[in-house]
PDB file of C-alpha atoms in Angstrom:
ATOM      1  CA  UNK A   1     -25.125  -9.585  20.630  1.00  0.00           C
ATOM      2  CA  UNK A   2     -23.319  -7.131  18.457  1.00  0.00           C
ATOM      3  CA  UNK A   3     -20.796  -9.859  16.485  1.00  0.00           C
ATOM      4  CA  UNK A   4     -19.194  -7.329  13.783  1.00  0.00           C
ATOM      5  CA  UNK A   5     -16.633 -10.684  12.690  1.00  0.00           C
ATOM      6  CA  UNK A   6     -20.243 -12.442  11.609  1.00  0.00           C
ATOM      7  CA  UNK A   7     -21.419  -9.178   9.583  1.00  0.00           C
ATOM      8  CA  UNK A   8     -18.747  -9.046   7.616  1.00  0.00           C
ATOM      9  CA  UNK A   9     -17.779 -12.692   6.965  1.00  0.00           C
ATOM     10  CA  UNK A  10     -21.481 -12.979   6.100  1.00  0.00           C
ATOM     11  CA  UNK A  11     -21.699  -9.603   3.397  1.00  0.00           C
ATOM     12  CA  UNK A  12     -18.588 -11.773   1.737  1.00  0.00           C
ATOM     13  CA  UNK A  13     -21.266 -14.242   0.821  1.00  0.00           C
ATOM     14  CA  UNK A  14     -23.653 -11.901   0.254  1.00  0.00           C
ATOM     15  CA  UNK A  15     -21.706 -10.200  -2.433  1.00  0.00           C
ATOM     16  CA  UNK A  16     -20.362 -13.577  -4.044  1.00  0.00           C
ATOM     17  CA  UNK A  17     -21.894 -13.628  -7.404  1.00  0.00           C
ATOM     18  CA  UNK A  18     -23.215 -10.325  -7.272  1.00  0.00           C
ATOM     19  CA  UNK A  19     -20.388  -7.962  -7.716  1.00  0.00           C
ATOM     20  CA  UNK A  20     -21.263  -5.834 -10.893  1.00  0.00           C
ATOM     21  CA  UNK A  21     -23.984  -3.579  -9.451  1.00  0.00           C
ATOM     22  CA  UNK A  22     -21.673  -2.619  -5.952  1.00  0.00           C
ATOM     23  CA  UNK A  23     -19.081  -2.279  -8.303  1.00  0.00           C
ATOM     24  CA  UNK A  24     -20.512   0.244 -10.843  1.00  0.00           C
ATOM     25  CA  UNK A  25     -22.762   1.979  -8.087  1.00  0.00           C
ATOM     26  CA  UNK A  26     -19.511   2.530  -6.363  1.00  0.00           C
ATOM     27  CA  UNK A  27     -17.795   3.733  -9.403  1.00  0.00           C
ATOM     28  CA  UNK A  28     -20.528   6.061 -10.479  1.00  0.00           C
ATOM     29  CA  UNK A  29     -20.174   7.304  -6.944  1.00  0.00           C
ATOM     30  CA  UNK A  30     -16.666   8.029  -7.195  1.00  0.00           C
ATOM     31  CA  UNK A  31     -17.202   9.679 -10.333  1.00  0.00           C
ATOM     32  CA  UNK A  32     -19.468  12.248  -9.005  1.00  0.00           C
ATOM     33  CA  UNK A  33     -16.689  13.206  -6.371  1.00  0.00           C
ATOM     34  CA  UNK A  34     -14.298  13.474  -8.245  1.00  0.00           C
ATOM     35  CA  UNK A  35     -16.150  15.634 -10.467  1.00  0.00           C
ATOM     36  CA  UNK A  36     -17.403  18.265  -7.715  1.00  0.00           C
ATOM     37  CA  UNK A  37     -13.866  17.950  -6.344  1.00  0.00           C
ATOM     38  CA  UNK A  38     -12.218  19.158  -9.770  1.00  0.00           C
ATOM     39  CA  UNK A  39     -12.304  22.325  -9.484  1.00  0.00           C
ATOM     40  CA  UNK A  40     -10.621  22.471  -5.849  1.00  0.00           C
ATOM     41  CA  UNK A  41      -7.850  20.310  -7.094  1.00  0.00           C
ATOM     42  CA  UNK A  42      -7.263  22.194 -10.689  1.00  0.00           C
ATOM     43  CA  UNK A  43      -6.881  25.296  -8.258  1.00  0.00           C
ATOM     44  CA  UNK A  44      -4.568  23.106  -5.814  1.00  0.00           C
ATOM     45  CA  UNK A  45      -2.583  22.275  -9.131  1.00  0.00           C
ATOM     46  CA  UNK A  46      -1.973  26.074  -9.857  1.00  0.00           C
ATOM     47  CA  UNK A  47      -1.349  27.323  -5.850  1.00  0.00           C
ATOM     48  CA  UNK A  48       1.546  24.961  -6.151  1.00  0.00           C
ATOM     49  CA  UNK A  49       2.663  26.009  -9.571  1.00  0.00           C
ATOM     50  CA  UNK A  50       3.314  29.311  -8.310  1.00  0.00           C
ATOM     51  CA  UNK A  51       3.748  30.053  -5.127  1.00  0.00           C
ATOM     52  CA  UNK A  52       2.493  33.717  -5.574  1.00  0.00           C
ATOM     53  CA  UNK A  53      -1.102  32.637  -5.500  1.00  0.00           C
ATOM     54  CA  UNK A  54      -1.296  30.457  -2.205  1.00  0.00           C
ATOM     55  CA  UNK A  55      -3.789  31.541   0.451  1.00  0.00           C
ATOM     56  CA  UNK A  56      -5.780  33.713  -2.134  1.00  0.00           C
ATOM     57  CA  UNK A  57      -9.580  32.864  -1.943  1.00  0.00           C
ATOM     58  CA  UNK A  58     -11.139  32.866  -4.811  1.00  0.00           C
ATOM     59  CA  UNK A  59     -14.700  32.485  -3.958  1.00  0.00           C
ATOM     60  CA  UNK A  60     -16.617  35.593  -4.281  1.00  0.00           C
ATOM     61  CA  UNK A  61     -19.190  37.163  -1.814  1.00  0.00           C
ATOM     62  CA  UNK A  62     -22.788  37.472  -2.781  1.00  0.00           C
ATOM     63  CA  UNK A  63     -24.019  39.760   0.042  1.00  0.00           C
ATOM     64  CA  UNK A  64     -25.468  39.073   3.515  1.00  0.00           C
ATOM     65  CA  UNK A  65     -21.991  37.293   4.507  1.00  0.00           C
ATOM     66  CA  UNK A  66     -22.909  34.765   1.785  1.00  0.00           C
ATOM     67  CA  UNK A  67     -19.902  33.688  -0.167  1.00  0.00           C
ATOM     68  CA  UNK A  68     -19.673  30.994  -2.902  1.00  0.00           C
ATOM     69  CA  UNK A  69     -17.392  29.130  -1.421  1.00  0.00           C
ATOM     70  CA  UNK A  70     -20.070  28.428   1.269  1.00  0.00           C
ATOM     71  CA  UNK A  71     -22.924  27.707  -1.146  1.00  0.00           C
ATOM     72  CA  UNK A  72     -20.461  25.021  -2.794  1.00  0.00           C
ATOM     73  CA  UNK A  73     -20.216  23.472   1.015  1.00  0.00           C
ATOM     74  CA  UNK A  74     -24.090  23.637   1.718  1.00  0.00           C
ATOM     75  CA  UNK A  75     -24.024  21.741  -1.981  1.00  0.00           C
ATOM     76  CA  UNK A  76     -21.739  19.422  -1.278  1.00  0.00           C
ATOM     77  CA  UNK A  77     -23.792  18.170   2.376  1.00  0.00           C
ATOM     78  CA  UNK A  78     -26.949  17.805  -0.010  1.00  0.00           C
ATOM     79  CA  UNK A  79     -25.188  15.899  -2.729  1.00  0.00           C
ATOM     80  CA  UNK A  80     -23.440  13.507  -0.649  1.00  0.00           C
ATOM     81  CA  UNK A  81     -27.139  13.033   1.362  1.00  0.00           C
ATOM     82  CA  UNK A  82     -28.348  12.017  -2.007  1.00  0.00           C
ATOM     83  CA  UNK A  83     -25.792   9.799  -3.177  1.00  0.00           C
ATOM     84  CA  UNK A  84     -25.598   8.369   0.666  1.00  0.00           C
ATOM     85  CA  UNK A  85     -29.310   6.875   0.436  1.00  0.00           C
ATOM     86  CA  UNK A  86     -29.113   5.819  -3.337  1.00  0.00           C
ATOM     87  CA  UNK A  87     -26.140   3.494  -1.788  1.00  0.00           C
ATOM     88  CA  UNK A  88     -27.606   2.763   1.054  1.00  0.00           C
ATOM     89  CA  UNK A  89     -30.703   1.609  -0.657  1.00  0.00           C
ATOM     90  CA  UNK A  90     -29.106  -0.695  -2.944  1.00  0.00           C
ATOM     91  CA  UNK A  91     -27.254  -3.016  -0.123  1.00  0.00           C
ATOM     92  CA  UNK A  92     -30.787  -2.966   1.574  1.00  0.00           C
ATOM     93  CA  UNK A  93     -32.418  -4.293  -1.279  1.00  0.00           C
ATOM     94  CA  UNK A  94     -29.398  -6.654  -1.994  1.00  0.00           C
ATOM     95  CA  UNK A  95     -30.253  -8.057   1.640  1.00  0.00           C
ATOM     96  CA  UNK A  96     -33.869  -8.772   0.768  1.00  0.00           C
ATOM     97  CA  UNK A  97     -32.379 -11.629  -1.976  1.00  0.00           C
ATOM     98  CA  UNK A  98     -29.920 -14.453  -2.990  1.00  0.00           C
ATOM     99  CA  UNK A  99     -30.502 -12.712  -6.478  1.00  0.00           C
ATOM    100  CA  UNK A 100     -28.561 -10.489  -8.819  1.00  0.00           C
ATOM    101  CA  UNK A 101     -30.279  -7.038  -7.799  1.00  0.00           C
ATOM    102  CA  UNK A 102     -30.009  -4.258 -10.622  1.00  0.00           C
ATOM    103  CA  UNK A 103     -28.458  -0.952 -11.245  1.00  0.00           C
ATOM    104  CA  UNK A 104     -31.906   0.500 -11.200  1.00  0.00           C
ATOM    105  CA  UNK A 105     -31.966  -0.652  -7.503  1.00  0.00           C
ATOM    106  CA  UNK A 106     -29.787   2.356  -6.581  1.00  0.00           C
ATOM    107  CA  UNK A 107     -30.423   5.202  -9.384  1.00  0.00           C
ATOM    108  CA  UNK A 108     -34.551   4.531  -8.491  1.00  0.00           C
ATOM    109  CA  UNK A 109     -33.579   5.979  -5.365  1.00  0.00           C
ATOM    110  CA  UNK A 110     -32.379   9.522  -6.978  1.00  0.00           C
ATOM    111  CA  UNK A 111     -36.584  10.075  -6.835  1.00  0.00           C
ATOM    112  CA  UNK A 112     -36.328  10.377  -3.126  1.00  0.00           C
ATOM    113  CA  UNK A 113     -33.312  13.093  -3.712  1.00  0.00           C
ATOM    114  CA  UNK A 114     -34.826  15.919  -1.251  1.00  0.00           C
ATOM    115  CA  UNK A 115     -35.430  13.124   1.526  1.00  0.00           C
ATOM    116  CA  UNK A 116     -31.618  12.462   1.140  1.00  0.00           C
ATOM    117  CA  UNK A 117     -30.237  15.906   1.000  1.00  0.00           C
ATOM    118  CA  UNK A 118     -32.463  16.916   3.938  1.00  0.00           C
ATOM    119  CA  UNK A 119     -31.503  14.010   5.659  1.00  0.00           C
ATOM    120  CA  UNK A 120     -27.765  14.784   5.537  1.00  0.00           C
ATOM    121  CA  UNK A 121     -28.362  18.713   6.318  1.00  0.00           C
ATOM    122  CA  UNK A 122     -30.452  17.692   9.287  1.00  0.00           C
ATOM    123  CA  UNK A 123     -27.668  15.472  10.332  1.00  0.00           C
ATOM    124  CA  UNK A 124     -24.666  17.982   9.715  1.00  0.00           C
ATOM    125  CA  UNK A 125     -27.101  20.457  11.928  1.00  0.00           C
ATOM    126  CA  UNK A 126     -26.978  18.329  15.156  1.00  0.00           C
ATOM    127  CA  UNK A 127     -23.245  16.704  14.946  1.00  0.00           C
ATOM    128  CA  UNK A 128     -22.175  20.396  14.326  1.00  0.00           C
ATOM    129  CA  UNK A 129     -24.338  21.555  17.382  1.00  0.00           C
ATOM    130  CA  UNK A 130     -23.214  18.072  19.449  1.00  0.00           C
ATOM    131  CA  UNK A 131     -19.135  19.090  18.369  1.00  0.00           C
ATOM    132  CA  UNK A 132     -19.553  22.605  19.706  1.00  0.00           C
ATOM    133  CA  UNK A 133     -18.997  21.188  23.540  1.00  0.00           C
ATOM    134  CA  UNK A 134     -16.062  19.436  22.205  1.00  0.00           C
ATOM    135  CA  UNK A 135     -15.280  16.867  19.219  1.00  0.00           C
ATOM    136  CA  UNK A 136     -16.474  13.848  21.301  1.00  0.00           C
ATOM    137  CA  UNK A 137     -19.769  14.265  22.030  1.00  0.00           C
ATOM    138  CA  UNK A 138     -20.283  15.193  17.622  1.00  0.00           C
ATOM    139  CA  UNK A 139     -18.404  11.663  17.199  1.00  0.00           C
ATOM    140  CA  UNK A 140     -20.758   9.744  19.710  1.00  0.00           C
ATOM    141  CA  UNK A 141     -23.745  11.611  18.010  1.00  0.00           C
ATOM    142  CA  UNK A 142     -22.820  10.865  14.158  1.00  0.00           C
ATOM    143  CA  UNK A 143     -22.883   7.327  15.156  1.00  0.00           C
ATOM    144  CA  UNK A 144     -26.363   7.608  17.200  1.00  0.00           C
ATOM    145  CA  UNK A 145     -27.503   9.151  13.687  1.00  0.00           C
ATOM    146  CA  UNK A 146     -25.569   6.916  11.715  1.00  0.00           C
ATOM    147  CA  UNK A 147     -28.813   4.349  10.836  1.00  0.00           C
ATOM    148  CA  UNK A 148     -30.978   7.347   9.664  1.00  0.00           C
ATOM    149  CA  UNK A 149     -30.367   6.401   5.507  1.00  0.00           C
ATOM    150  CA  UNK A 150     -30.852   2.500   6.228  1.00  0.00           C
ATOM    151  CA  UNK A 151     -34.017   3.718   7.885  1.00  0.00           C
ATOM    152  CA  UNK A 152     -34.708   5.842   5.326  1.00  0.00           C
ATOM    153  CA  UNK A 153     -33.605   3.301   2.418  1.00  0.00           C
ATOM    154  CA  UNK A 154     -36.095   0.799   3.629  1.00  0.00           C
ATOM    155  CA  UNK A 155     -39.239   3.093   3.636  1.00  0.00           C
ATOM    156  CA  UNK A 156     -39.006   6.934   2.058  1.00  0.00           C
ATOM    157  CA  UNK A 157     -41.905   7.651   3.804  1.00  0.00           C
ATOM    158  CA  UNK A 158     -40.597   8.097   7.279  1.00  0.00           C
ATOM    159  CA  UNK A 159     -39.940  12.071   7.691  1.00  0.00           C
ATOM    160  CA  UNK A 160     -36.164  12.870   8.940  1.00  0.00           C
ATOM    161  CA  UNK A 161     -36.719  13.312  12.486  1.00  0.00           C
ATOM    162  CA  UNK A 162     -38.314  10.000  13.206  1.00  0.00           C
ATOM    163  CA  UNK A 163     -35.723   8.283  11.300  1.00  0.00           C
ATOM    164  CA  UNK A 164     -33.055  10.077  13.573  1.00  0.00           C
ATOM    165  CA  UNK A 165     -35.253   9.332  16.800  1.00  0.00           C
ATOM    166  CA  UNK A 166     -35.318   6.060  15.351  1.00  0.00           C
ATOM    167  CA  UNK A 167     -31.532   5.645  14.755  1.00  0.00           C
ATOM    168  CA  UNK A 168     -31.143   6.972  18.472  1.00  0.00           C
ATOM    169  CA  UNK A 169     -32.960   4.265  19.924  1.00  0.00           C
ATOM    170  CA  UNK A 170     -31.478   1.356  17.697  1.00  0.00           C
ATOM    171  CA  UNK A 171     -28.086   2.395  18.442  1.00  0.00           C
ATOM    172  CA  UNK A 172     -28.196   2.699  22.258  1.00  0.00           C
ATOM    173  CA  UNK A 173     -25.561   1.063  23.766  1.00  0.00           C
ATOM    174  CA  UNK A 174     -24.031   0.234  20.702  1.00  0.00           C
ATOM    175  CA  UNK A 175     -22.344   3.360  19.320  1.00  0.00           C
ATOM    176  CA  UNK A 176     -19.126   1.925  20.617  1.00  0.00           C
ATOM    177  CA  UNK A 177     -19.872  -1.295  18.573  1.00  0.00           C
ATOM    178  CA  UNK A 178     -20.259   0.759  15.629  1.00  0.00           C
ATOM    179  CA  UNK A 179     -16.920   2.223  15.888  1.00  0.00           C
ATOM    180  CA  UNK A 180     -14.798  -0.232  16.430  1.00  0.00           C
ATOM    181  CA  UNK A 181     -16.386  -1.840  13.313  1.00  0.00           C
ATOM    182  CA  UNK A 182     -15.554   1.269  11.316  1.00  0.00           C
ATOM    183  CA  UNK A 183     -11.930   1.077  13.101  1.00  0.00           C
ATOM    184  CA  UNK A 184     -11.943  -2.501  11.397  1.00  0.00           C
ATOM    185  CA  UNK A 185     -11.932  -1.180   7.962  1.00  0.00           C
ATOM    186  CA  UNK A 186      -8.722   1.436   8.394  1.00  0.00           C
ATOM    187  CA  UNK A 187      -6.237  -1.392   6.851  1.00  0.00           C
ATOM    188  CA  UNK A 188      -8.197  -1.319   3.882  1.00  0.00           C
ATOM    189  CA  UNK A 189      -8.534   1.780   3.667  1.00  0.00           C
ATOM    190  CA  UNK A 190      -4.821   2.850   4.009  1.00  0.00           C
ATOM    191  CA  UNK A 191      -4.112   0.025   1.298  1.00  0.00           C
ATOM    192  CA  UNK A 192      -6.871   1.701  -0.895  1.00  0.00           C
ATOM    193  CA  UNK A 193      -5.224   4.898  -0.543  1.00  0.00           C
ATOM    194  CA  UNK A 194      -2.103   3.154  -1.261  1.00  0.00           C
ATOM    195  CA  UNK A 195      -3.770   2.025  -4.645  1.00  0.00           C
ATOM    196  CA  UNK A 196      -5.115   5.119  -6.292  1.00  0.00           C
ATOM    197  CA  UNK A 197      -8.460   4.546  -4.703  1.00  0.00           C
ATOM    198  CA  UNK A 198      -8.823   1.623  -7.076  1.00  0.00           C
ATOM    199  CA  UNK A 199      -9.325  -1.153  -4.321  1.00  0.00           C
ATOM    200  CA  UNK A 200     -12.269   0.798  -2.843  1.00  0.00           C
ATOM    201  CA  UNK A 201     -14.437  -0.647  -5.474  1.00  0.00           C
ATOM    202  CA  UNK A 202     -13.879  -3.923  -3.592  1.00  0.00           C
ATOM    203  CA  UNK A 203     -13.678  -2.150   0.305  1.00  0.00           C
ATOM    204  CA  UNK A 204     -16.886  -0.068  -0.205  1.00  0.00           C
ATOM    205  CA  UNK A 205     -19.084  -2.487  -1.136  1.00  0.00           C
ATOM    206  CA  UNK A 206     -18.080  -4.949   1.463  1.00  0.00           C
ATOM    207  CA  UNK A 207     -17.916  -2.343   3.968  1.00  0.00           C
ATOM    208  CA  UNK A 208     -21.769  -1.459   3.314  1.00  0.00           C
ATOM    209  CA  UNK A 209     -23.058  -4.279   3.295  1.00  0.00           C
ATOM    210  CA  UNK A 210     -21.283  -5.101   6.310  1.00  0.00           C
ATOM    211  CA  UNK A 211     -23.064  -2.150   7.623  1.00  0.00           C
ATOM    212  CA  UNK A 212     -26.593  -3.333   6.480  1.00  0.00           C
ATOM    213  CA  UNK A 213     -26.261  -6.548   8.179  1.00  0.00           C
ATOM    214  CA  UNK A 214     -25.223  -4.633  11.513  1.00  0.00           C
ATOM    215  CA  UNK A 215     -28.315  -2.165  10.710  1.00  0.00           C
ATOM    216  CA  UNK A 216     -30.763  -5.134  10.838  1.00  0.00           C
ATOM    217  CA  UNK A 217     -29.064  -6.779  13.427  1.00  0.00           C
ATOM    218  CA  UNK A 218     -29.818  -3.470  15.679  1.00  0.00           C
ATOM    219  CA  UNK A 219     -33.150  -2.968  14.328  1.00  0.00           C
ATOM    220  CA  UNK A 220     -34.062  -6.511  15.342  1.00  0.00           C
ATOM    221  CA  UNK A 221     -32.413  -6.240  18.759  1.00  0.00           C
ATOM    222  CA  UNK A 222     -34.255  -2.819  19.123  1.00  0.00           C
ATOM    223  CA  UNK A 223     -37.737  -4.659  18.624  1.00  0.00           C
ATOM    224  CA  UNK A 224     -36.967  -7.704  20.751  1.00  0.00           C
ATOM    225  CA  UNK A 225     -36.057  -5.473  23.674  1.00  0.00           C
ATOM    226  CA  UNK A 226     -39.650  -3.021  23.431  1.00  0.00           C
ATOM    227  CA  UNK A 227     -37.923   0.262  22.680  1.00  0.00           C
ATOM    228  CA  UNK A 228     -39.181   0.061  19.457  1.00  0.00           C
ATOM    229  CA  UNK A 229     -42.232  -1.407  17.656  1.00  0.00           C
ATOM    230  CA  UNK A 230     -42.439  -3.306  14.046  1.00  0.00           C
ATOM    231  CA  UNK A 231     -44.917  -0.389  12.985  1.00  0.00           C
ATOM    232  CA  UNK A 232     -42.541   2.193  14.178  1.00  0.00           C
ATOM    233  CA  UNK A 233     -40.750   1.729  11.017  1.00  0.00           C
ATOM    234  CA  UNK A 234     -43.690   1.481   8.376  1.00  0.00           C
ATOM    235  CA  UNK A 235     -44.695  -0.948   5.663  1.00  0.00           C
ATOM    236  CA  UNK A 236     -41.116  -1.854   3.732  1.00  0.00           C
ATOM    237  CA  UNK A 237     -41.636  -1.318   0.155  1.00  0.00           C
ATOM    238  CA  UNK A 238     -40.521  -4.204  -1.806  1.00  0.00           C
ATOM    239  CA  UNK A 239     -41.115  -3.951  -5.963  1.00  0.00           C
ATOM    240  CA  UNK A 240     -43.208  -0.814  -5.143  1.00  0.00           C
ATOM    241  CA  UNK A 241     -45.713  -2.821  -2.671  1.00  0.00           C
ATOM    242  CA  UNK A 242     -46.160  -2.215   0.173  1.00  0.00           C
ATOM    243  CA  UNK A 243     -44.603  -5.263   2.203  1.00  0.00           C
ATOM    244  CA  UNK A 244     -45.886  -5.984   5.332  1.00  0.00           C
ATOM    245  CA  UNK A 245     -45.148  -4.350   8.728  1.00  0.00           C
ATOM    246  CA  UNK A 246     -44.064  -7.483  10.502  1.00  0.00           C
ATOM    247  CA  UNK A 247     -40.197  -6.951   9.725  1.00  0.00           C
ATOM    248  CA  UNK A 248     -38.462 -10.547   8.332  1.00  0.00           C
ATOM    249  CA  UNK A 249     -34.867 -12.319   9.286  1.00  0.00           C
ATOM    250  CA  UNK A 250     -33.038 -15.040   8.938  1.00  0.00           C
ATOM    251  CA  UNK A 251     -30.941 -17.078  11.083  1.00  0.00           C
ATOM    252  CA  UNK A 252     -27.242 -17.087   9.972  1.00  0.00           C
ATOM    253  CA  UNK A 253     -24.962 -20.098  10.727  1.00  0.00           C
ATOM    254  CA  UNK A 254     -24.950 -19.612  14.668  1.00  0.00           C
ATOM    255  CA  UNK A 255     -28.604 -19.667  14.915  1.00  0.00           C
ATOM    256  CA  UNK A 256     -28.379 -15.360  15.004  1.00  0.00           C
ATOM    257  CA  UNK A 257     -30.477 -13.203  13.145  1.00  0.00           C
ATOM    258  CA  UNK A 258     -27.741 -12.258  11.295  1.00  0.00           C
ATOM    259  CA  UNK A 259     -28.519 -11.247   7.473  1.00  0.00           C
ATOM    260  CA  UNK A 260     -30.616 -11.417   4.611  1.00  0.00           C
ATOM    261  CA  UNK A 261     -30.766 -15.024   3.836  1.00  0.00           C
ATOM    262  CA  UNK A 262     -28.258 -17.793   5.719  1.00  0.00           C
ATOM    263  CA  UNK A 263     -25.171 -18.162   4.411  1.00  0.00           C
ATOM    264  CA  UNK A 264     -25.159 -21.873   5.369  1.00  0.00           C
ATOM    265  CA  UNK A 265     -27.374 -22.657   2.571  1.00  0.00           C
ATOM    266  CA  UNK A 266     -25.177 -20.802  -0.117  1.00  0.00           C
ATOM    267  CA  UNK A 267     -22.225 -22.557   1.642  1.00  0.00           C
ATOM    268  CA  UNK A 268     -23.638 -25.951   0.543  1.00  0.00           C
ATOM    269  CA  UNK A 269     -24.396 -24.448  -2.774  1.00  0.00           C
ATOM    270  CA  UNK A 270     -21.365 -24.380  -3.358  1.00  0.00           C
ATOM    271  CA  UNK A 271     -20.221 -28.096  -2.920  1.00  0.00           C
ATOM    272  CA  UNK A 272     -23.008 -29.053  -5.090  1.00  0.00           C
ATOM    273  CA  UNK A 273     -24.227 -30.465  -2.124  1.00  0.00           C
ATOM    274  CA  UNK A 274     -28.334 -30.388  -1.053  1.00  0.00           C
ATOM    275  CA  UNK A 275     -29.171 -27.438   1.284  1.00  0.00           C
ATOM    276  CA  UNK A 276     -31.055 -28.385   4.173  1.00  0.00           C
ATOM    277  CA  UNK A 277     -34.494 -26.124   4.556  1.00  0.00           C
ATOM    278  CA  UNK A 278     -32.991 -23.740   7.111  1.00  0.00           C
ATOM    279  CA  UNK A 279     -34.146 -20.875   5.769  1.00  0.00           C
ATOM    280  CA  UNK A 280     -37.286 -20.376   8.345  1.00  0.00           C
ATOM    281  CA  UNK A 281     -38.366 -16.985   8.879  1.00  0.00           C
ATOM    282  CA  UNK A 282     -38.459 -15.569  12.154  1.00  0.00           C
ATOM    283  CA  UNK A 283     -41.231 -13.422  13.199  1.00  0.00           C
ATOM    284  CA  UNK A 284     -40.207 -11.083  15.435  1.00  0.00           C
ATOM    285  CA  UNK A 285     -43.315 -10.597  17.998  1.00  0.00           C
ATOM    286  CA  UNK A 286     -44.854  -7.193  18.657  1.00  0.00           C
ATOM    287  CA  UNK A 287     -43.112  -5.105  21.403  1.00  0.00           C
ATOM    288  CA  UNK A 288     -45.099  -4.204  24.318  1.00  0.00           C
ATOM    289  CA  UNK A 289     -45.847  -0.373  23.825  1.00  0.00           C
ATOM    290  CA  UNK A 290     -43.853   1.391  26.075  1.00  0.00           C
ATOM    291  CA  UNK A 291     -44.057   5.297  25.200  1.00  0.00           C
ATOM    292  CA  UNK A 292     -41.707   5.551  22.001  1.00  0.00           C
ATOM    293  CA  UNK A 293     -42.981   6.720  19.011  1.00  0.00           C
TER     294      UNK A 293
END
């Protein structure tokens, strides 16, 4: 069962204690927004300083119906691809541990920046294709697509049309799921906006790794249910090793596979109190092969 309220109460423990590398990966990825964004808001500055200049373009055409203004665009797609799986990658590997993960967890994934840029493009392609027979159908896609860079972030390897056949079959009959937990996040949005942006460095990190515990909550559903196999999804590279392809969880408080590690442990942590040993992996068993690849 899709239980968004147990994602997200359990990423709040998941972050506890490990706030600095969200924080600054979040920040760095704000800075490189703003950055591309600078020049479209110096020239939003001057349109309104005189009103003489509004609705001039000033892009300039390069031939071929090719104008600047569209490179930037194509640009921006394959930037925010890149800076999409670097994120994504760090909350997976955040998962994997009770531990303090590094900053190096998400700029090590800047080596796998043409798998990321594609990855977005490819996406952009078929939402944009999807939103053609009207805006719905591109919404109910982008969320059938929307696992592609946790796919991705777990193993590089996997080319960027299995990860979105992938995605497809993990999210069926859950798209709506997905949404309403992005619906759950507005408040805090609108009360980021309300702060200069500054309380996103809290919203986006608890928002993704809100998202990573739904991702492997899908993934392990998809694999339970046959329409996807263990091997389907590779080796997961752990410490650059090869793990292996027997994908691990653990139960959360409710007996769920729910996240990384189970919060009920770091609960008792926290009153200084003995943990019992109820951290016991749970192998998932091999689906029956039923045609998907």
């Amino acid at each position: 069962m899709f239980d968004r309220v147990e994602y997200k109460r359990i990423a709040k423990r998941q972050l506890q204690g490990r706030w600095a590398t969200p924080v600054l990966a979040t920040l760095s990825v704000m800075a490189v927004i703003l950055i591309i964004n600078a020049p479209q808001i110096v020239e939003s500055i001057k349109e309104s300083a005189d009103d003489g200049t509004h609705g001039i373009s000033y892009g300039f055409n390069l031939g071929y119906g090719i104008s600047t203004e569209n490179l930037i665009g194509l640009a921006l797609i394959g930037i925010s691809g890149i800076l999409n799986l670097a994120y994504t990658k760090l909350f997976v590997d955040m998962w994997k541990t009770r531990d303090p993960v590094p900053f190096s967890a998400f700029t090590s994934a800047f080596s796998h920046w043409l798998k990321g840029a594609l990855s977005m493009f490819w996406m952009y392609l078929w939402v944009f294709l999807w939103s053609l027979l009207f805006f719905i159908p591109g919404i109910v896609k982008a969320y059938a697509y929307s696992q592609m860079f946790f796919i991705i972030a777990e193993n590089p390897k996997i080319g960027v049309r299995k990860s979105m056949r992938l995605s497809l079959e993990i999210t069926r009959g859950y798209k709506g799921d997905l949404f309403v937990m992005d619906m759950s996040f507005l408040g805090w949005i609108i009360l980021s906006s309300l702060t200069g942006g500054l309380l996103l460095l809290y919203v986006m990190p608890y928002m993704q790794m809100s998202k990573t515990n739904a991702y492997k909550m899908l993934k392990s559903m998809a694999i339970q249910s046959g329409r996807v196999k263990p091997e389907d999804f590779g080796p997961q590279e752990q410490d650059g090793q090869a793990a292996p392809a027997q994908p691990e969880a653990y139960t959360g408080t409710d007996g769920n596979v729910t996240g990384g590690w189970d919060t009920s442990a770091a609960e008792d942590a926290e009153t200084h109190e003995a943990a019992p040993d109820t951290d016991s992996v749970i192998q998932l068993p091999p689906a029956g092969d039923d045609g998907t690849n």
